[in-house]
PDB file of C-alpha atoms in Angstrom:
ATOM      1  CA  UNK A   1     -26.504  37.376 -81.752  1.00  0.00           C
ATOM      2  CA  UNK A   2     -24.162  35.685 -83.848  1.00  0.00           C
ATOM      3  CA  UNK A   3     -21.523  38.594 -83.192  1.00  0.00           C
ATOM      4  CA  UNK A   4     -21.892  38.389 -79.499  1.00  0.00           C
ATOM      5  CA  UNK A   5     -21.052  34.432 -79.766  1.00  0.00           C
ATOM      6  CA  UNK A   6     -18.149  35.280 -82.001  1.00  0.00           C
ATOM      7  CA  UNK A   7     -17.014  37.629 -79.337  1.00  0.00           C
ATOM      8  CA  UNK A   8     -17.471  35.326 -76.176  1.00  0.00           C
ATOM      9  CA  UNK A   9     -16.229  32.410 -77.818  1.00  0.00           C
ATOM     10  CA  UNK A  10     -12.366  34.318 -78.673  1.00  0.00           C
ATOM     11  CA  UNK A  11      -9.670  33.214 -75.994  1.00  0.00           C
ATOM     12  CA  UNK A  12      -8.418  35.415 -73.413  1.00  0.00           C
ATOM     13  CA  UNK A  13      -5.217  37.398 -74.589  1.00  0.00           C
ATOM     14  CA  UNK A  14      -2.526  37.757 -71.897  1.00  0.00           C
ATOM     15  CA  UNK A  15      -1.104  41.101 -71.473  1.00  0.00           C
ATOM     16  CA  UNK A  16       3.004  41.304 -71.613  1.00  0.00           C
ATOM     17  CA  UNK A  17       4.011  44.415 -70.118  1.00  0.00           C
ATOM     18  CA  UNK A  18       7.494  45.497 -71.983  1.00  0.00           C
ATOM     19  CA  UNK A  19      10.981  44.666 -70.869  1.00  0.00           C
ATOM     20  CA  UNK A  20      11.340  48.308 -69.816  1.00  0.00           C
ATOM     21  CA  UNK A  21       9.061  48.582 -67.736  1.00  0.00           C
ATOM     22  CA  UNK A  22       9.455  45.902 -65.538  1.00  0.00           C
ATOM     23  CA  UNK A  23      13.625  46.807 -65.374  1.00  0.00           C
ATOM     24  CA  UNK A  24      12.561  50.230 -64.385  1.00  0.00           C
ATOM     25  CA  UNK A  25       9.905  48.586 -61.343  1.00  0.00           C
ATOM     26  CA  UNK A  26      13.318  46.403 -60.416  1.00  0.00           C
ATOM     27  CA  UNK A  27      15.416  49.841 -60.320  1.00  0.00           C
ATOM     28  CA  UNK A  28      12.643  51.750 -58.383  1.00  0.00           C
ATOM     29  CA  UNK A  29      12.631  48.786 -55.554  1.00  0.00           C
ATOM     30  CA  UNK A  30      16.485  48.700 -55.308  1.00  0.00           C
ATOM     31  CA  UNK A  31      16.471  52.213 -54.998  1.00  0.00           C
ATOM     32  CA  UNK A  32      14.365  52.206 -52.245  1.00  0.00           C
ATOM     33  CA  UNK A  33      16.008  49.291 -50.814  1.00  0.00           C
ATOM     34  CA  UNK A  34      19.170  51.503 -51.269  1.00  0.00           C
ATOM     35  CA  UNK A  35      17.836  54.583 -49.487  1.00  0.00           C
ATOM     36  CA  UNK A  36      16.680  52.489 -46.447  1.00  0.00           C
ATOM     37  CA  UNK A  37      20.026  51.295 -46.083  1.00  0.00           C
ATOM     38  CA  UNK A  38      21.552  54.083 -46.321  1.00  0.00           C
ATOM     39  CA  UNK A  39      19.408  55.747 -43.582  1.00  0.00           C
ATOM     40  CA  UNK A  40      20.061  52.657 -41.497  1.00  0.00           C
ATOM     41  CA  UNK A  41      23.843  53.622 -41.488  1.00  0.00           C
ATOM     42  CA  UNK A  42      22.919  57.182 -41.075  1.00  0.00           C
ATOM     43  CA  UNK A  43      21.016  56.204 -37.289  1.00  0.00           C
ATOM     44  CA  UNK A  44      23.481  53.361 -36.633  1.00  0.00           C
ATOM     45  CA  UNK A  45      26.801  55.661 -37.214  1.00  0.00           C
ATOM     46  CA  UNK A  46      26.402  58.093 -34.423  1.00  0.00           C
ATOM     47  CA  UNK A  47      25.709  55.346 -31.747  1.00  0.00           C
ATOM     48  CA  UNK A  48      28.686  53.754 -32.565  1.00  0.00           C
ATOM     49  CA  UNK A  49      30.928  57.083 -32.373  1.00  0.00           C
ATOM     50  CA  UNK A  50      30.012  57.343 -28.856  1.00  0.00           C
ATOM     51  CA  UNK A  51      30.751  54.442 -27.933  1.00  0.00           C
ATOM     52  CA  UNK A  52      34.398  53.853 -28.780  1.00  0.00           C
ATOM     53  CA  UNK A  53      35.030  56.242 -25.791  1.00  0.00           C
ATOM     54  CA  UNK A  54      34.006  53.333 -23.526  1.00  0.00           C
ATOM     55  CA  UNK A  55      36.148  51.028 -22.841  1.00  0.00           C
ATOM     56  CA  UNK A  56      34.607  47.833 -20.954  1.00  0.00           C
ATOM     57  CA  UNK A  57      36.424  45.144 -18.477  1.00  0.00           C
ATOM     58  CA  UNK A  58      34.961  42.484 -16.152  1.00  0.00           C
ATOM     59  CA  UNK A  59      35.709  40.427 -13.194  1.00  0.00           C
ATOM     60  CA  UNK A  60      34.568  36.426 -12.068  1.00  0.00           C
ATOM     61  CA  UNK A  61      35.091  35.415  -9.241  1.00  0.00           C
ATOM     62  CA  UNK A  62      33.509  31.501  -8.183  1.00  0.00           C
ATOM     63  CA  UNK A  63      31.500  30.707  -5.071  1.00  0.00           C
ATOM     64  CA  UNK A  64      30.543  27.170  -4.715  1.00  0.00           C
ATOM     65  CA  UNK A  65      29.597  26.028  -7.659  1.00  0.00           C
ATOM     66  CA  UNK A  66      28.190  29.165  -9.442  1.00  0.00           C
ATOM     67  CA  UNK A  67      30.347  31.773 -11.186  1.00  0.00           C
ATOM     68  CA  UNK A  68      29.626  35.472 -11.356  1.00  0.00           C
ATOM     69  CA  UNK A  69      30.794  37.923 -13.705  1.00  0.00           C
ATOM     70  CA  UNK A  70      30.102  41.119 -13.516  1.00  0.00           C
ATOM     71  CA  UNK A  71      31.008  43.935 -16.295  1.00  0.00           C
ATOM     72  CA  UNK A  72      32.554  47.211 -15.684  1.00  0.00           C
ATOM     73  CA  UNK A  73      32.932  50.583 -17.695  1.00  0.00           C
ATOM     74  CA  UNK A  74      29.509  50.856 -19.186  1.00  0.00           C
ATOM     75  CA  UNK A  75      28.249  54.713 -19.480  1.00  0.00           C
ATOM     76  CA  UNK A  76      24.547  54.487 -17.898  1.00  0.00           C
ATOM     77  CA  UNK A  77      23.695  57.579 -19.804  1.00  0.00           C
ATOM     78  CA  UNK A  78      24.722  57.079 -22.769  1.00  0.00           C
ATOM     79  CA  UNK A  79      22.928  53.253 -23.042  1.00  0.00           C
ATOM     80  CA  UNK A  80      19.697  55.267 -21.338  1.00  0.00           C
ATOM     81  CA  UNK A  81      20.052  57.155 -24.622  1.00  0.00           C
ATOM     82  CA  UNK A  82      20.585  54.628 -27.289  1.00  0.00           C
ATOM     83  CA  UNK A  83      17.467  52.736 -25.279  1.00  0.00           C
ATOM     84  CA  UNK A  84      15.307  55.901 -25.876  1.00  0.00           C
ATOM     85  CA  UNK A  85      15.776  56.062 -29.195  1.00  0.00           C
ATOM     86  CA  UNK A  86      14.229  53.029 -30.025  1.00  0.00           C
ATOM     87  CA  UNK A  87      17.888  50.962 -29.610  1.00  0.00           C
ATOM     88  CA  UNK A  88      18.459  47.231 -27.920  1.00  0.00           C
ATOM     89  CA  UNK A  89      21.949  46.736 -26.374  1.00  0.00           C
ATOM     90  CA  UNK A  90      23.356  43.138 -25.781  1.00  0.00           C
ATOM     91  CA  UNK A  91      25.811  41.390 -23.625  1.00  0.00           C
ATOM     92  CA  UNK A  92      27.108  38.209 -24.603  1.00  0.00           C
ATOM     93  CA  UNK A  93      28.735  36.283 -21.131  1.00  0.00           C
ATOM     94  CA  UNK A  94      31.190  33.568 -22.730  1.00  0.00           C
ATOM     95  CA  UNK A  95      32.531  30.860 -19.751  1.00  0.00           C
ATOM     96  CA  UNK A  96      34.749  28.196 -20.092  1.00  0.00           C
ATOM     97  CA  UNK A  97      36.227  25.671 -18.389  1.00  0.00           C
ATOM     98  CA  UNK A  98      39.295  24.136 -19.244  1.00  0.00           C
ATOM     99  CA  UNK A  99      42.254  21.773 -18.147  1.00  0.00           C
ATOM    100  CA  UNK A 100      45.886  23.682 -17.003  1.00  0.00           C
ATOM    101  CA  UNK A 101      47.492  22.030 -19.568  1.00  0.00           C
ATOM    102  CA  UNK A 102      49.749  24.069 -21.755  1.00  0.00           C
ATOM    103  CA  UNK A 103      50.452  21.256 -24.840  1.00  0.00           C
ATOM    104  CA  UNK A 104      46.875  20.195 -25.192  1.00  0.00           C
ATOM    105  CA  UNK A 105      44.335  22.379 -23.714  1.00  0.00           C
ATOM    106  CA  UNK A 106      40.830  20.423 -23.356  1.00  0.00           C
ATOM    107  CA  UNK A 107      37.826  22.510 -22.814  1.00  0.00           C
ATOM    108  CA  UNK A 108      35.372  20.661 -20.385  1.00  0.00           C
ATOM    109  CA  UNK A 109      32.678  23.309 -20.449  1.00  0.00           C
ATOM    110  CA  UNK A 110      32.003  26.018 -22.629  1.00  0.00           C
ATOM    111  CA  UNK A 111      28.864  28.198 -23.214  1.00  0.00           C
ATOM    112  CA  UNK A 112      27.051  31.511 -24.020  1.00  0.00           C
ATOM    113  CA  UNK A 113      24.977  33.601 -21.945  1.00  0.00           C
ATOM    114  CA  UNK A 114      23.198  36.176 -23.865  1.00  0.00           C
ATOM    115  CA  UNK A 115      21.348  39.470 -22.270  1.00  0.00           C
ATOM    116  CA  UNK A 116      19.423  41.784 -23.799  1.00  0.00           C
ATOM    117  CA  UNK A 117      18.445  45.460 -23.137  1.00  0.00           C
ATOM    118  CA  UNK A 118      15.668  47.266 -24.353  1.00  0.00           C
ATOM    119  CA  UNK A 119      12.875  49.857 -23.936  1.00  0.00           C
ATOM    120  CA  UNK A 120       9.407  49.329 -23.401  1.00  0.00           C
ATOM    121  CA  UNK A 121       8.407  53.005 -24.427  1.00  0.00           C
ATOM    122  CA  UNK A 122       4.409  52.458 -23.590  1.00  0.00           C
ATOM    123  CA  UNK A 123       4.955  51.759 -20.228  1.00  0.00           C
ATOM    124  CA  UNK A 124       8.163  53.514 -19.381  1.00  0.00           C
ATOM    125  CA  UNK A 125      10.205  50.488 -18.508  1.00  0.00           C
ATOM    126  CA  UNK A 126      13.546  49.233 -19.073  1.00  0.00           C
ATOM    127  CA  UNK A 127      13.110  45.279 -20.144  1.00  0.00           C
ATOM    128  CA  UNK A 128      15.864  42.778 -19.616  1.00  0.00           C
ATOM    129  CA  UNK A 129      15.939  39.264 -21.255  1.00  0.00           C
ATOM    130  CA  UNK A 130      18.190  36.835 -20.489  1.00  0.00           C
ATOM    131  CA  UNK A 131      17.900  32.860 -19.911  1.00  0.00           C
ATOM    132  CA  UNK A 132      15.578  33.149 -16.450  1.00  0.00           C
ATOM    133  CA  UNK A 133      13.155  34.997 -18.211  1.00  0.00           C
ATOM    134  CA  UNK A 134      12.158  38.260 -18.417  1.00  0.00           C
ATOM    135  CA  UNK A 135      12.493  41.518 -15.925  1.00  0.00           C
ATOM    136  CA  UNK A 136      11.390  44.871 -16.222  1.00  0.00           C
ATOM    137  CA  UNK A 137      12.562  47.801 -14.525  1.00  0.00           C
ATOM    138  CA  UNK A 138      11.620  51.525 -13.749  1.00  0.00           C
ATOM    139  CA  UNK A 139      14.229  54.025 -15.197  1.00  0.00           C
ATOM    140  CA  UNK A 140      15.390  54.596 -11.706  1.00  0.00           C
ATOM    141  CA  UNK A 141      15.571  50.814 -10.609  1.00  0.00           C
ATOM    142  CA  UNK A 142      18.844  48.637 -10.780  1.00  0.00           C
ATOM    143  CA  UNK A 143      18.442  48.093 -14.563  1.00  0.00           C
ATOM    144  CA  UNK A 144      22.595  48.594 -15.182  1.00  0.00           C
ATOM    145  CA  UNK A 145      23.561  46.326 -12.833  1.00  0.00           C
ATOM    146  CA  UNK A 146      21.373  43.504 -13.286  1.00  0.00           C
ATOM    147  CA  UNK A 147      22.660  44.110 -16.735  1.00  0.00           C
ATOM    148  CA  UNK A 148      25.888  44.004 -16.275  1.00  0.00           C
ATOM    149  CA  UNK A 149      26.168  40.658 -13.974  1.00  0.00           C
ATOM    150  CA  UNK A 150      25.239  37.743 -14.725  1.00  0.00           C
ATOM    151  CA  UNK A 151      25.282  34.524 -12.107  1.00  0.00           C
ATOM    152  CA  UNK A 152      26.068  31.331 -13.888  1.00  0.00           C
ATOM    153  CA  UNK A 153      25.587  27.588 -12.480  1.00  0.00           C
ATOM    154  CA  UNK A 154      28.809  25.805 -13.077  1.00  0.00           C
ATOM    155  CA  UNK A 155      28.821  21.773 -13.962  1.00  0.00           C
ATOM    156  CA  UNK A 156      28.588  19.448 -11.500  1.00  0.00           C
ATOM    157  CA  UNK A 157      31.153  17.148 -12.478  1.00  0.00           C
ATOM    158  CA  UNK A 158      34.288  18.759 -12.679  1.00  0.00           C
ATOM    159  CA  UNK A 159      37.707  18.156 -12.534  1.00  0.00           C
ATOM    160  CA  UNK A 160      39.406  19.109  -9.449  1.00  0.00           C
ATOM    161  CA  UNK A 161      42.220  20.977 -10.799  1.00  0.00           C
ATOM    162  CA  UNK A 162      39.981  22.573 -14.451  1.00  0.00           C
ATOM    163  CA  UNK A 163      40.053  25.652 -14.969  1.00  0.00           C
ATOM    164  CA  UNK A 164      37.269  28.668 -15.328  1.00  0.00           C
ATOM    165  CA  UNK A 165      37.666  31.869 -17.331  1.00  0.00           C
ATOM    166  CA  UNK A 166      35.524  33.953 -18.871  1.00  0.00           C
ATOM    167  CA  UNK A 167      35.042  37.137 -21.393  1.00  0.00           C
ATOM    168  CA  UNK A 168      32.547  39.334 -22.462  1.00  0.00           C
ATOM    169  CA  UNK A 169      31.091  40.497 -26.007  1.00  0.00           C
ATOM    170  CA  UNK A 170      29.653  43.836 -25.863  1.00  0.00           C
ATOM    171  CA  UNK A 171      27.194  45.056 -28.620  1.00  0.00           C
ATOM    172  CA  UNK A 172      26.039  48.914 -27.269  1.00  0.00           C
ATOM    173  CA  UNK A 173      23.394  48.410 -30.392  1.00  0.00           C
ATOM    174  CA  UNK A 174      22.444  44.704 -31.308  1.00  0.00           C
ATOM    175  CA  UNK A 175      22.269  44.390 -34.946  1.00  0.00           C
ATOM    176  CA  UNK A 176      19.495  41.951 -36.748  1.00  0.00           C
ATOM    177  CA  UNK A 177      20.615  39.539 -38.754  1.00  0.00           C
ATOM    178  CA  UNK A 178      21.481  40.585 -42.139  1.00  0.00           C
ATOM    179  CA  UNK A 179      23.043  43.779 -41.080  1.00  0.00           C
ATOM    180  CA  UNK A 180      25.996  42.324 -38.526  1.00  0.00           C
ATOM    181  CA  UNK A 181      28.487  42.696 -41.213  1.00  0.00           C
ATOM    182  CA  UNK A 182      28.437  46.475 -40.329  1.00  0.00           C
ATOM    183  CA  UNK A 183      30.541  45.197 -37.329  1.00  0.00           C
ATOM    184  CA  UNK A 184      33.621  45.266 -39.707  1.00  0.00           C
ATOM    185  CA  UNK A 185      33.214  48.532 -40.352  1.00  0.00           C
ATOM    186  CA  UNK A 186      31.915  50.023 -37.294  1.00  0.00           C
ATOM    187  CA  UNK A 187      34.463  48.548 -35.009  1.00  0.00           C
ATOM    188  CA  UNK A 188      32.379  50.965 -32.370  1.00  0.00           C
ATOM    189  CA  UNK A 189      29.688  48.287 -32.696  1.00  0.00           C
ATOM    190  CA  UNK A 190      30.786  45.565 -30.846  1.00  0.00           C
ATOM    191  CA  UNK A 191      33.210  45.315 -28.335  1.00  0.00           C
ATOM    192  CA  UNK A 192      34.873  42.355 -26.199  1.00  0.00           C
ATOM    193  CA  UNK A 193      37.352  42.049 -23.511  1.00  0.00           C
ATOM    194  CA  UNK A 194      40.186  39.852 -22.997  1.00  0.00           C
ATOM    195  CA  UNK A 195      40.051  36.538 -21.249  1.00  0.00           C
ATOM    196  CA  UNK A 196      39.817  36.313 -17.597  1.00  0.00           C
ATOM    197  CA  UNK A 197      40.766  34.159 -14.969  1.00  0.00           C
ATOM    198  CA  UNK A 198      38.029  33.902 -12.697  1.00  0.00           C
ATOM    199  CA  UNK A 199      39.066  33.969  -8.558  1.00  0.00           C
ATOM    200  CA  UNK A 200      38.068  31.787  -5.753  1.00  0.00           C
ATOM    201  CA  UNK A 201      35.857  33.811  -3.128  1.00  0.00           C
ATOM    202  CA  UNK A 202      38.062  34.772  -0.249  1.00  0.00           C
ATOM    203  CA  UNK A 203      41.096  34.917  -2.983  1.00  0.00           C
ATOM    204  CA  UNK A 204      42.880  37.977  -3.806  1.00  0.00           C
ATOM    205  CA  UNK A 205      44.362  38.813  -7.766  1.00  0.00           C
TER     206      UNK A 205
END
């Protein structure tokens, strides 16, 4: 009995595990953070190969006091493709609206519109998100060209003689946060246009 005591009564020893080993359980997980990222680039690189060969452009136009822009050169095929395989495409819409002035341009009005393409594969449907909500399509609906134009309500309060252009920021495979830096050297991963003056309905360019 007086053993037993002896033995219940000695304070827990905490276990050290050795240097070593617990570099070696730091290697193993950067290795396998290291493999995943290198398979990442491995899926991602292809996608963007095909799509250097498209080269986007876009028109606006203003009617009353909303602005459409719509988008022009996207290969429906080859975004059906990049949907399939598990792939979310985004369009960023970028307005502003500025004064005429050449020695001090002020910008009255200038925003973001961001759309976003994707797959539901359990159902079949293409799903678009943008600001209204969210729309789903069947693969032979209007899902490219309610993707590619966007309808945007313009201030109220104006001035008469501002302004209104627009561009667009094309991303054929949106990247989460943490890998966007592959932009740099992908340049197939994002693509934008130039600036564009947007027209007055009835108005010719």
């Amino acid at each position: 009995m007086r053993r037993k005591r002896q033995m219940q009564s000695r304070p827990c020893s905490r276990i050290n595990l050795p240097r070593n080993r617990i570099s070696r359980r730091r290697s193993s997980r950067a290795i396998v953070f290291g493999v995943f990222f290198v398979l990442l680039i491995a899926r991602v690189v292809p996608t963007a190969e095909c799509r250097v060969h498209s080269q986007i452009s876009l028109h606006a136009w203003i009617e009353q006091d909303r602005l459409e822009v719509t988008v022009f050169g996207i290969d429906g095929q080859e975004t059906r493709a990049l949907l399939e395989d598990g792939q979310a495409s985004q369009l960023i819409f970028r307005v502003q609206v500025y004064s005429p002035s050449l020695v001090s341009r002020e910008i009255f009005f200038e925003r973001d519109y961001h759309v976003v393409l994707q797959q539901d594969h359990v159902h079949r449907l293409f799903v678009l998100s943008d600001e209204s909500g969210i729309r789903e399509f069947s693969p032979a609906g209007p899902w490219l060209a309610e993707f590619s134009t966007v309808e945007i309500e313009l201030p109220a309060e104006i001035p008469a003689d501002a302004r209104i252009r627009a561009r667009v920021i094309w991303e054929p495979v949106r990247l989460i946060a943490g890998f966007r830096f592959l932009r740099m050297l992908m340049p197939g991963l994002q693509q934008r246009t130039d600036w564009v003056q947007a027209e007055r309905a009835g108005e010719t360019g």
